[in-house]
XYZ file of C-alpha atoms in Angstrom:
614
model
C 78.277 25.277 -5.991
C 76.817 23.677 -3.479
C 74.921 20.982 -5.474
C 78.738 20.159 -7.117
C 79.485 18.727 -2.868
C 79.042 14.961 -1.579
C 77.196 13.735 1.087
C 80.154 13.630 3.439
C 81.103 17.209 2.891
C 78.325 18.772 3.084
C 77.989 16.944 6.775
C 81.090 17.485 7.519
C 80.927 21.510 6.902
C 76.816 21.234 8.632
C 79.095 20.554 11.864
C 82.142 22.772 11.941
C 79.435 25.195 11.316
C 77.111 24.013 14.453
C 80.972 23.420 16.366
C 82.199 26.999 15.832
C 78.346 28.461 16.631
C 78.248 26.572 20.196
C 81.908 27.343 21.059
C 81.376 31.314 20.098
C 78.069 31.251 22.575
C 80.166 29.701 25.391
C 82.988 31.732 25.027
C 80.734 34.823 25.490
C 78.715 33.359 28.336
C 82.087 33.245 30.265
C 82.867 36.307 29.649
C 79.789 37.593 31.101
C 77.870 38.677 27.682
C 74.846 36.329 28.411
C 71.351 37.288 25.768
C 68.681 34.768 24.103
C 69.111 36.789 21.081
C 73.158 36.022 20.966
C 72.038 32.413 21.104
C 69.378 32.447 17.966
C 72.172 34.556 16.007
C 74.788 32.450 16.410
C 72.534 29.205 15.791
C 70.796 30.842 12.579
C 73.901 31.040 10.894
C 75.189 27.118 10.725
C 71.164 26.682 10.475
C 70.908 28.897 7.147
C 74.436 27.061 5.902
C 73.195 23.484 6.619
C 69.823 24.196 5.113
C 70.925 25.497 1.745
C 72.348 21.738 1.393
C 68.925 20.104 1.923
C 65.522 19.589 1.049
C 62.276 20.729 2.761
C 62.084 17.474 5.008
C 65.615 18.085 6.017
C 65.284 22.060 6.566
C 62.468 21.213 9.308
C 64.768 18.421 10.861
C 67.572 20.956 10.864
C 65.238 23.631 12.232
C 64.391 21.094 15.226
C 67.765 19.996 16.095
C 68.951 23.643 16.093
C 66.220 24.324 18.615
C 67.281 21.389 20.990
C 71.120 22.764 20.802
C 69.629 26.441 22.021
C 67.499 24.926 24.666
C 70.682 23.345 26.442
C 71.797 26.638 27.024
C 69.592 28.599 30.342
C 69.624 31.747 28.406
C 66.935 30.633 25.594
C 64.860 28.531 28.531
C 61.744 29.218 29.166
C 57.818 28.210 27.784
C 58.027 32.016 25.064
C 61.378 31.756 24.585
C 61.539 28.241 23.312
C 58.780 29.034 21.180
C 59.801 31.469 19.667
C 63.698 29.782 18.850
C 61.160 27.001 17.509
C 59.371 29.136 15.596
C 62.238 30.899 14.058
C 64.815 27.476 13.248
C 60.968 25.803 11.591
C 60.675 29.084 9.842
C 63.884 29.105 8.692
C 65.123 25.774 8.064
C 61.840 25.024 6.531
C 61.939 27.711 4.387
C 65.384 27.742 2.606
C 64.589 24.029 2.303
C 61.203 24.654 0.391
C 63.358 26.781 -1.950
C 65.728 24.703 -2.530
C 63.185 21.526 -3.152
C 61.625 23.658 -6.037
C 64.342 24.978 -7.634
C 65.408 21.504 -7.934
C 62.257 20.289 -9.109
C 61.850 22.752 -11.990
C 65.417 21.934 -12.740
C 65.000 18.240 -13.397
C 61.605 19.208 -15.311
C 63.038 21.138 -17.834
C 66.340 19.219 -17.890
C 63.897 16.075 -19.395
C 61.897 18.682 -21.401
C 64.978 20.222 -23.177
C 66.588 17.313 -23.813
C 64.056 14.641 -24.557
C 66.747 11.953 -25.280
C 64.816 9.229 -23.955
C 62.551 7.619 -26.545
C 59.754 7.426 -23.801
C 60.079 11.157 -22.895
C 59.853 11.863 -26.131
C 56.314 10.263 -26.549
C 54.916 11.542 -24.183
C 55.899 15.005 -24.938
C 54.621 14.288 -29.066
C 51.807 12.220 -28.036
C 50.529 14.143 -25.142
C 46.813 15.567 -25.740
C 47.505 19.455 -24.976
C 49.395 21.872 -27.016
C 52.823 21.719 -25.454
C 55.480 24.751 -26.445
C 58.754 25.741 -25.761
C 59.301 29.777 -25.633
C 62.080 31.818 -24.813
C 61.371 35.345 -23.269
C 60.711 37.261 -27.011
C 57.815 34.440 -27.673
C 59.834 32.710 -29.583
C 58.227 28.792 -30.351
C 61.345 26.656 -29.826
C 59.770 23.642 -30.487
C 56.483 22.201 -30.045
C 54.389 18.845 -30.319
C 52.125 16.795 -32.782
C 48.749 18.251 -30.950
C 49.783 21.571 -31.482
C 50.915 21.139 -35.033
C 47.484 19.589 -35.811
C 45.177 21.468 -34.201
C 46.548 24.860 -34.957
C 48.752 24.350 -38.378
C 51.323 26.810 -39.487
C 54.340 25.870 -41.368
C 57.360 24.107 -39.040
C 60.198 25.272 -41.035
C 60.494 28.401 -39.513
C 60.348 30.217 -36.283
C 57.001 30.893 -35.141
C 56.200 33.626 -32.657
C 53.698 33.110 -30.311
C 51.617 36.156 -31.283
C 50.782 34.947 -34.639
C 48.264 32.282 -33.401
C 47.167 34.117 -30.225
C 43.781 36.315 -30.833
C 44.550 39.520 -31.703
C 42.340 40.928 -28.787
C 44.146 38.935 -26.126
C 48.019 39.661 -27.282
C 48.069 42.688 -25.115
C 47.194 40.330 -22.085
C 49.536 37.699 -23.581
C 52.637 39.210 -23.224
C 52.083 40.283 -19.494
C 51.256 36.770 -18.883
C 54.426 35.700 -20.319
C 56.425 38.519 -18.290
C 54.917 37.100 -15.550
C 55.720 33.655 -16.613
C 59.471 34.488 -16.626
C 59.543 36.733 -13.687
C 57.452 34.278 -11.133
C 58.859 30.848 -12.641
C 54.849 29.547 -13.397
C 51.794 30.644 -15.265
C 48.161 28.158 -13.877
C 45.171 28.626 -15.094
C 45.134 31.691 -17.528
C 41.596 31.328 -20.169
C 43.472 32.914 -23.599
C 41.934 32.190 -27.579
C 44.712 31.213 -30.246
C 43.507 31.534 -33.853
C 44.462 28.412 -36.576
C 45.566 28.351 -39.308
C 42.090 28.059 -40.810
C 41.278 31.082 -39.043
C 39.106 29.355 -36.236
C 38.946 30.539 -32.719
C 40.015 27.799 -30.086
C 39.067 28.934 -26.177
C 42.171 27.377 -24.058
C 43.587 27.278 -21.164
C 47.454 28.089 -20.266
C 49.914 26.757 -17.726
C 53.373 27.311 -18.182
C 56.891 26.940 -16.021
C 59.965 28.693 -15.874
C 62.743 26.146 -16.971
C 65.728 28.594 -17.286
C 65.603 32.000 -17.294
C 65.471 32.433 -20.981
C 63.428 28.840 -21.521
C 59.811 28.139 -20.519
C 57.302 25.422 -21.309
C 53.891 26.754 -22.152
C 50.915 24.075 -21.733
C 47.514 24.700 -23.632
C 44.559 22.386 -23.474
C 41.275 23.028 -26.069
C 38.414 24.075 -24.273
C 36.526 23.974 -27.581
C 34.432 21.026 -25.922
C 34.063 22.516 -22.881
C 32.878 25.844 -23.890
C 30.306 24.325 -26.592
C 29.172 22.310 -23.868
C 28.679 25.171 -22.132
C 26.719 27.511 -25.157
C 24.165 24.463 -24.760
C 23.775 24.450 -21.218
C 22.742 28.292 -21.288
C 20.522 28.064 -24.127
C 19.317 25.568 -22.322
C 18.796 27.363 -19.345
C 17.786 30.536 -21.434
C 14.499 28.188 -22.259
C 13.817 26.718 -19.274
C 14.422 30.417 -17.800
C 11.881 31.873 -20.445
C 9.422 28.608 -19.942
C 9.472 29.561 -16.203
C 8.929 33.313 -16.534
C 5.840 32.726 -18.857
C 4.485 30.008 -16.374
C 5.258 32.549 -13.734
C 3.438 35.357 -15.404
C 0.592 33.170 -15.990
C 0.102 32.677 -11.937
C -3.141 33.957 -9.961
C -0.134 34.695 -7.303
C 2.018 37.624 -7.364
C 5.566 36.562 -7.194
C 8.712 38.957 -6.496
C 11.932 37.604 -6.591
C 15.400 39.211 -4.756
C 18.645 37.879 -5.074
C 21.049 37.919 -1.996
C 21.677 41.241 -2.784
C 18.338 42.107 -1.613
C 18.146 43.609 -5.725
C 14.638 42.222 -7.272
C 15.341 40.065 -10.284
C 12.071 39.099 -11.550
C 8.048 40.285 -10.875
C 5.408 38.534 -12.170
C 2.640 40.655 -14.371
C 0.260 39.690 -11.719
C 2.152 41.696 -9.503
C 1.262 45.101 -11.523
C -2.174 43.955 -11.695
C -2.641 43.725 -7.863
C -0.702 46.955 -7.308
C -1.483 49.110 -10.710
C 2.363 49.641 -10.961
C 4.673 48.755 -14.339
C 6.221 45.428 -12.770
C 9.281 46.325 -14.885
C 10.481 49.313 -12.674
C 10.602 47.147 -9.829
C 13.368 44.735 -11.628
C 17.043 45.763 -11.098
C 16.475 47.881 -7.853
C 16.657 47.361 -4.453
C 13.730 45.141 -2.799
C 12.873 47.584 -0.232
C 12.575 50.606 -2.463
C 10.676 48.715 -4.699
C 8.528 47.767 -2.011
C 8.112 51.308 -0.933
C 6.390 51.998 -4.638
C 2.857 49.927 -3.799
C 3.033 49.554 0.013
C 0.510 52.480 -0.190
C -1.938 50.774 -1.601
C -2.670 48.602 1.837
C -4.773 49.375 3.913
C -2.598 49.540 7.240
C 1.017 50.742 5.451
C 2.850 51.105 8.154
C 2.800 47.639 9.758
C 3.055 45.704 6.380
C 6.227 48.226 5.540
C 7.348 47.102 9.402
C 6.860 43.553 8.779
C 8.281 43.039 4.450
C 11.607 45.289 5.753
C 11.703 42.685 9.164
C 11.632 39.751 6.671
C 14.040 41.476 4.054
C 16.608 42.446 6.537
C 16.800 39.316 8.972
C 16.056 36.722 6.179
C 13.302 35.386 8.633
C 10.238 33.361 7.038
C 6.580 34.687 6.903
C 4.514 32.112 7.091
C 0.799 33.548 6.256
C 0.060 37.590 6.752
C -3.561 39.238 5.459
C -3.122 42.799 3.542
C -5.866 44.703 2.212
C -5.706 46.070 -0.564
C -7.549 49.857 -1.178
C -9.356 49.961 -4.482
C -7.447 52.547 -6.882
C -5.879 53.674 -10.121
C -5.420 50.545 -12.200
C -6.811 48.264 -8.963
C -9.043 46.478 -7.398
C -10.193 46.252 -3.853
C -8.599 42.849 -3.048
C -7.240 40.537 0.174
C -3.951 39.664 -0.553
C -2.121 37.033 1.871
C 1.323 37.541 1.985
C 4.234 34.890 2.481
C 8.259 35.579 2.177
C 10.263 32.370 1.814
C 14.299 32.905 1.450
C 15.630 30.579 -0.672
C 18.350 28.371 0.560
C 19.549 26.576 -2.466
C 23.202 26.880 -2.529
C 23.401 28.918 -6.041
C 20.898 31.494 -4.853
C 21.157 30.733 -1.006
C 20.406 34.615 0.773
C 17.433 35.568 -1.925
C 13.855 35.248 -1.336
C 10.880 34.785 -2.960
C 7.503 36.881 -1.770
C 4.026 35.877 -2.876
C 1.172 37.765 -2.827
C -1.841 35.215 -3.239
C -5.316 36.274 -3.523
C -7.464 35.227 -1.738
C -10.504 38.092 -2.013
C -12.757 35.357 -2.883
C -12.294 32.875 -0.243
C -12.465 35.445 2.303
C -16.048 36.311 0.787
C -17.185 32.659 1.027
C -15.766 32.432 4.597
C -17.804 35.556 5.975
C -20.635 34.021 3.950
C -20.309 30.589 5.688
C -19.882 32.417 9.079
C -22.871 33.925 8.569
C -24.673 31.102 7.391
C -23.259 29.196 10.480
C -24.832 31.910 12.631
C -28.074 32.061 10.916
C -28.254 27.980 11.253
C -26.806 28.147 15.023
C -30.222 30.369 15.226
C -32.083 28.430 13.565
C -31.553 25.554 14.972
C -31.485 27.181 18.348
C -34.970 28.129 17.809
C -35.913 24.655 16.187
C -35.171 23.502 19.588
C -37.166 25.715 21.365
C -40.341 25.191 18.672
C -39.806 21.472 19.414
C -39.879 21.524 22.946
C -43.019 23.958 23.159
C -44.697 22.167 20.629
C -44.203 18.791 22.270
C -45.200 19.894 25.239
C -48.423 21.448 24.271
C -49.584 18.189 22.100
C -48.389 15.606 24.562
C -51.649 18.010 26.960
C -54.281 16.634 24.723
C -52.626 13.469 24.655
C -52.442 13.289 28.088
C -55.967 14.231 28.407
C -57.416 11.994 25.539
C -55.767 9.068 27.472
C -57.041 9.909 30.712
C -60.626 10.198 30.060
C -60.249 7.209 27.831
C -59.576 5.354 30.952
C -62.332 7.072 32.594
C -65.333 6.026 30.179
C -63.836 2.476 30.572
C -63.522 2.213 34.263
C -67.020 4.458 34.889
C -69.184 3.485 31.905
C -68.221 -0.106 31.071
C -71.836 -1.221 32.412
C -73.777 1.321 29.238
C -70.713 0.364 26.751
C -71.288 -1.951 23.874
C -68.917 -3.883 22.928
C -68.073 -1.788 19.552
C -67.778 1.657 21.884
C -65.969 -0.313 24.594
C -63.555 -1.346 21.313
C -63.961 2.408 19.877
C -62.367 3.387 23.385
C -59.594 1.082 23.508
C -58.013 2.243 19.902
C -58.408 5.818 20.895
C -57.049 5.590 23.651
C -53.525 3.130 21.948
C -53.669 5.721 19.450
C -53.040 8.857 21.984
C -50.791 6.355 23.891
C -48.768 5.880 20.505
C -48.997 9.508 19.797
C -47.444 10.196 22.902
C -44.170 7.988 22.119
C -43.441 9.398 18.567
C -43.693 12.883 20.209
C -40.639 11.600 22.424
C -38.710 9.601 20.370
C -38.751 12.781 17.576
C -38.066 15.189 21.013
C -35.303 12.538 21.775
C -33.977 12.421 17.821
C -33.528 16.130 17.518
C -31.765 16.766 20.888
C -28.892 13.845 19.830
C -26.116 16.170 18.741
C -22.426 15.337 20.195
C -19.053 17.969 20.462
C -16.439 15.880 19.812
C -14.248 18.625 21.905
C -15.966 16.596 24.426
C -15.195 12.991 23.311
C -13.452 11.278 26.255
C -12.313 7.579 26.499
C -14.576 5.172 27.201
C -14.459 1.631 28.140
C -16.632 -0.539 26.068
C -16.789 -3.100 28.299
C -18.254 -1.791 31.294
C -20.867 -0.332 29.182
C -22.000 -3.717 28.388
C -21.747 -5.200 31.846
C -24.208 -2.134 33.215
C -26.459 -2.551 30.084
C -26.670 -6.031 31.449
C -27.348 -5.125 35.068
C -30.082 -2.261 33.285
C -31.860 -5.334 31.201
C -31.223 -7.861 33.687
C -35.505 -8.493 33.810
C -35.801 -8.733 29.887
C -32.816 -11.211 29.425
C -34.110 -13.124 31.399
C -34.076 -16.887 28.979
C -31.849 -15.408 26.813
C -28.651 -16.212 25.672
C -26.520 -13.210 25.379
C -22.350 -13.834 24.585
C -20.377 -10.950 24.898
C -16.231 -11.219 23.464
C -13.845 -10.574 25.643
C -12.000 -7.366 26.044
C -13.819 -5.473 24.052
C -11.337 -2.130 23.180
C -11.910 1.151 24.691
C -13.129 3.969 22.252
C -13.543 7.895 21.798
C -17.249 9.483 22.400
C -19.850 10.094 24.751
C -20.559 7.431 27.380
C -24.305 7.831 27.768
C -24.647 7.979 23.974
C -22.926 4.886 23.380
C -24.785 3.441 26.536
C -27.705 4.566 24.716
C -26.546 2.852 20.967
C -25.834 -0.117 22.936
C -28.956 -0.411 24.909
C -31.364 0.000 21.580
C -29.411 -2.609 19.500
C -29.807 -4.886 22.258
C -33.057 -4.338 22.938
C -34.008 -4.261 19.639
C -32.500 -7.933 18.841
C -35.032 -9.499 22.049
C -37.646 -8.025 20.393
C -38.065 -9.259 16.897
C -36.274 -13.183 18.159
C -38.995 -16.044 17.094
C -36.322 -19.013 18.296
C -37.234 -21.126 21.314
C -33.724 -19.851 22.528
C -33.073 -16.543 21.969
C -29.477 -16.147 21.282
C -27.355 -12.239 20.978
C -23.790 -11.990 20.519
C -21.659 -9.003 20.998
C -18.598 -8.322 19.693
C -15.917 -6.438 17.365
C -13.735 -6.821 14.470
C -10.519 -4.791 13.280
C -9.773 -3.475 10.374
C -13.381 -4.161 8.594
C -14.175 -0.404 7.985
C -12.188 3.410 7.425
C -8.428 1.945 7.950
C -7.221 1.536 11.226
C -8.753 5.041 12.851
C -12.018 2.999 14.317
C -13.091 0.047 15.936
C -15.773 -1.734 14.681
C -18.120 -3.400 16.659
C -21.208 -6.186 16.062
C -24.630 -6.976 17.834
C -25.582 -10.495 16.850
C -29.085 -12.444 17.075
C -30.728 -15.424 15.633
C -34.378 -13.748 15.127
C -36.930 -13.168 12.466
C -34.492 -11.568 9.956
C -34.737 -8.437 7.775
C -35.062 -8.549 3.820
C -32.137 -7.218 1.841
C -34.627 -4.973 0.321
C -35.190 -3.522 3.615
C -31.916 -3.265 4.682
C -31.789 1.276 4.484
C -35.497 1.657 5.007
C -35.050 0.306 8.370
C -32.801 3.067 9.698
C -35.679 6.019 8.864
C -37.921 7.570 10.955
C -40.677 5.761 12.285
C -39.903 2.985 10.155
C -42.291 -0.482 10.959
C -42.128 -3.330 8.616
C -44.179 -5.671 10.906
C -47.973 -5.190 11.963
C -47.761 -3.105 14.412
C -50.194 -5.693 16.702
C -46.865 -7.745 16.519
C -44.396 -5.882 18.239
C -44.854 -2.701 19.875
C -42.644 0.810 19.725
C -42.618 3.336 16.932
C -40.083 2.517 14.857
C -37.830 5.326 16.038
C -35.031 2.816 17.801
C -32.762 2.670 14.958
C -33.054 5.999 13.515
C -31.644 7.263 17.077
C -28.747 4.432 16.736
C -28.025 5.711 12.970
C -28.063 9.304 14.847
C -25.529 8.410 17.420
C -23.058 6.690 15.096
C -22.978 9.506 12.634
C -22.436 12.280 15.358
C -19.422 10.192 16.410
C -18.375 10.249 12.773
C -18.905 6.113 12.294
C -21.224 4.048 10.190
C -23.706 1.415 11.028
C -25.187 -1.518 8.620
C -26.887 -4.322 8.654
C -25.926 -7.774 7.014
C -29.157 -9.931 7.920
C -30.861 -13.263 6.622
C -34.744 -13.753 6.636
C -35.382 -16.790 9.729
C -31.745 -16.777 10.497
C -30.757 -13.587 12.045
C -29.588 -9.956 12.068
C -26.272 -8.671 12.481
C -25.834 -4.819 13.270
C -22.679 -3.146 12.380
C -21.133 0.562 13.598
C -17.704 2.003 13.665
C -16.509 4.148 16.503
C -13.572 6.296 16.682
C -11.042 4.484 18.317
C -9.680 5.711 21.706
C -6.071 7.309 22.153
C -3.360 6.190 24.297
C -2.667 6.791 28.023
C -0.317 9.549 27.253
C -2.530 11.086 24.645
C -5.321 10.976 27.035
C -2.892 12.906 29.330
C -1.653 15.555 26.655
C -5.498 16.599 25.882
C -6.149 16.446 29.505
């Protein structure tokens, strides 16, 4: 009745309803009967009259201005009394108005579905791409379209009940979905199987809505595509499940995998091997009591139990744990490491994954290179100590072979020939030359550098002392240093040392009226960008390419020795140094033009890395 008013009367009766409820609250505060509850009564009744007349929108703006009426009056004042009058007009006015907006929307709907007068709603009910019925309450097919015709047959010229193409399995469910459909005014989402005429079974999905109470229009779209689609996708993932579980079992690793359930889902074969246990007990149960069927095979139970239930029962990570493993029953003795990773994926987000890796035989090569290390810490310990006794005791003859060398030429140069005089002279070079080789093997053997120990070192001032050090020899020679030479990582007195021997070395074997050394360094020439590579420079005699690796061995002299003097030993010490600080050296050289020495040196770290190691 009271969608057969106008506009103007259903305003007009919205405020002799809101008239009469103010004038009955006034007329009862004067005579004394004052209550907030007397106010929302006599407001909720013009509010429930004036929102049966409107929408949803209008039942909240009804439910509003009712509130603002009830505030005017002291009675319903107040921060929990407002609210709640608020509450109550939203809730009502809002409500009734809901009700009313879908009553009238399923009203219009089925109004255009009964009728379909219009040539355009019309098409779209024949031409729309789901099976679209109309059924009264007994499943009774009123009409329906082209799709449903096609896809499912059946003759049109009678009256079709709706249980003759639904699967006989699912009629039972059927018809309490359709109760439902008439008693609740809409059916979503319901998965159902009709049967065609051909007799094949088409997967859909039903929505339906209540258009009268005897008339409904049921809505079926063919998930035929859909649900091939998905056969594929879990054969698909049935291989790729089986192509994992072989590749799995094939592992050196024991794997054991729990869902979030904490339940174990799969265990690798390797897992029985390790344990001596049938791997498929442990699948299906819970992880802990599966874990409680080989945790006696380690050595120290109780803390591994402590530490697998810790990881199980907080989800935490374990990052690397050692187990031993007690030889047995179906076993071996073994040294498992064990890590427990939860898995965080959002399908299996809350399960983990534990491995059990092997590593029995690294464990054996590690003792065996800590004992090797030992024995070679030892040995070398007592190389040392044979090297300094032994120098020490032949550098005595030396010594003495020298001295009374010099005595038979000082004493007896008068009864001395000139062939004994010269006899002298060479034994006594030779036990001077002796001598130096001793100290320059001593000197080779003790080079050995910690890098624990490597501090920063400033390049430059090494040179400038070096200078001050050789200031006598350098004397008529050119030497060019480039400036600001970087600062590297090492030992200072080695690389004072290094330094010292190249430079040395380049006065030494220089022919040229003006001797002429440059030091300097490139970037980038050698290992990346982790050293610095420096350059000593000098216009001498030059080296053969042949030569170029023979030079840097022991004792190595390609010239008479008459020529120059030392042993040979100066660039085997460089090579040495270089190597303990993890660099190369090379030479690039040019017979009668020069020789150019380069060696890479760690390069130094930054102020505040300095600081950190510090």
């Amino acid at each position: 009745m009271a969608s057969e008013l106008n506009a103007v009367e259903k305003t007009i009766i919205i405020v002799v309803a809101y008239g009469i409820a103010t004038l009955t609250i006034i007329i009862l505060s004067s005579t004394g009967v004052r209550s907030p509850e007397l106010i929302f009564l006599a407001l909720a009744v013009p509010l429930i009259i004036g929102a049966c007349f409107l929408n949803l929108r209008g039942g909240i703006f009804l439910g509003l201005f009712t509130t603002g009426i009830g505030v005017l009056f002291p009675e319903a004042r107040g921060p929990l009394r407002s609210f709640v009058l608020l509450a109550t007009n939203l809730s009502l006015g809002g409500g009734i108005g809901l009700v009313n907006s879908r009553r009238q929307l399923r009203k219009e709907r089925w109004q255009r579905a009964k009728s379909l007068k219009e040539p355009f709603d019309n098409e779209i009910f024949e031409n729309s791409l789901n099976m679209v019925h109309f059924i009264d309450r007994d499943g009774n097919i009123l009409r329906r379209n082209e799709t449903s015709r096609s896809t499912l047959g059946y003759a049109t010229k009678r009256t079709l009940q709706l249980a003759e193409y639904v699967h006989p399995n699912d009629i039972d469910q059927m018809k309490v979905e359709l109760s439902n459909l008439f008693e609740r005014g809409e059916l979503r989402e319901v998965e159902s199987r009709f049967v065609s005429q051909e007799r094949h079974v088409i997967p859909v999905e039903l929505k339906g809505t209540r258009a009268t109470e005897r008339l409904a229009v049921l809505e079926a779209h063919d998930l035929s595509q859909q649900a091939e689609l998905k056969r594929r996708l879990m054969e698909t993932e049935a291989r790729y499940r089986y192509l994992i579980e072989d590749a799995i079992d094939t592992l050196d690793s024991g794997i054991i995998i729990t869902d979030r359930k904490h339940q174990v889902v799969w265990a690798n074969k390797t897992i029985g091997r390790f344990f001596g246990i049938d791997r498929e007990k442990l699948i299906g149960i819970d992880a802990l009591l599966a874990f409680s069927r080989y945790a006696g095979v380690f050595e120290k139970t109780e803390k591994v139990k402590n530490m697998v239930r810790e990881a199980i029962e907080t989800g935490k990570r374990v990052d690397s744990s050692t187990f031993y493993v007690r030889p047995g029953l179906g076993r071996d003795e073994r040294t498992l490491e064990y890590k427990s990773i939860p898995i965080e994926t959002e399908r299996y987000a809350g399960g983990r994954i534990d491995h059990y890796i092997d590593i029995t035989e690294i464990k054996r090569l590690d003792e065996g290179l800590r004992e090797k290390t030992k024995r070679l810490e030892q040995s070398n310990t007592k190389l040392e100590e044979f090297s300094r006794v032994v120098s020490h005791d032949l550098k005595e003859p030396l010594r003495t072979l020298e001295t009374f060398s010099d005595f038979l030429l000082e004493d007896y140069s008068e009864r001395l020939d000139d062939e004994g005089a010269s006899y002298l002279k060479s034994l006594k070079n030779s036990s001077s030359r002796m001598r130096e080789m001793i100290d320059d093997l001593r000197a080779l053997s003790s080079i050995h550098v910690d890098r624990a120990s490597f501090q920063r070192v400033d390049v430059g001032r090494i040179i400038e002392d070096t200078k001050e050090d050789l200031k006598i020899v350098l004397q008529g020679i050119n030497l060019q240093v480039t400036a600001d030479p970087p600062p590297v990582m090492g030992v200072k007195t080695r690389i004072t040392e290094l330094f010292r021997n190249l430079i040395t070395n380049a006065i030494k074997f220089n022919d040229k009226a003006l001797p002429t050394i440059k030091i300097g360094w490139v970037e980038g020439t050698k290992a990346g960008e982790k050293v610095h590579t420096f350059f000593v420079q000098d216009n001498g005699i030059g080296i053969e390419t042949r030569y170029h690796e023979r030079i840097f061995e022991l004792f190595e002299k390609l010239d008479p020795r008459e020529h120059y003097e030392g042993t040979g030993a100066g660039l085997s010490i460089c090579k040495r140094i270089v190597e303990e600080h993890g660099g190369e050296i090379w030479v690039e050289s040019e017979v009668g033009k020069g020789t150019t020495f380069y060696f890479t040196i760690p390069k130094a770290l930054a102020r505040k890395e300095v600081e950190i190691h510090a």
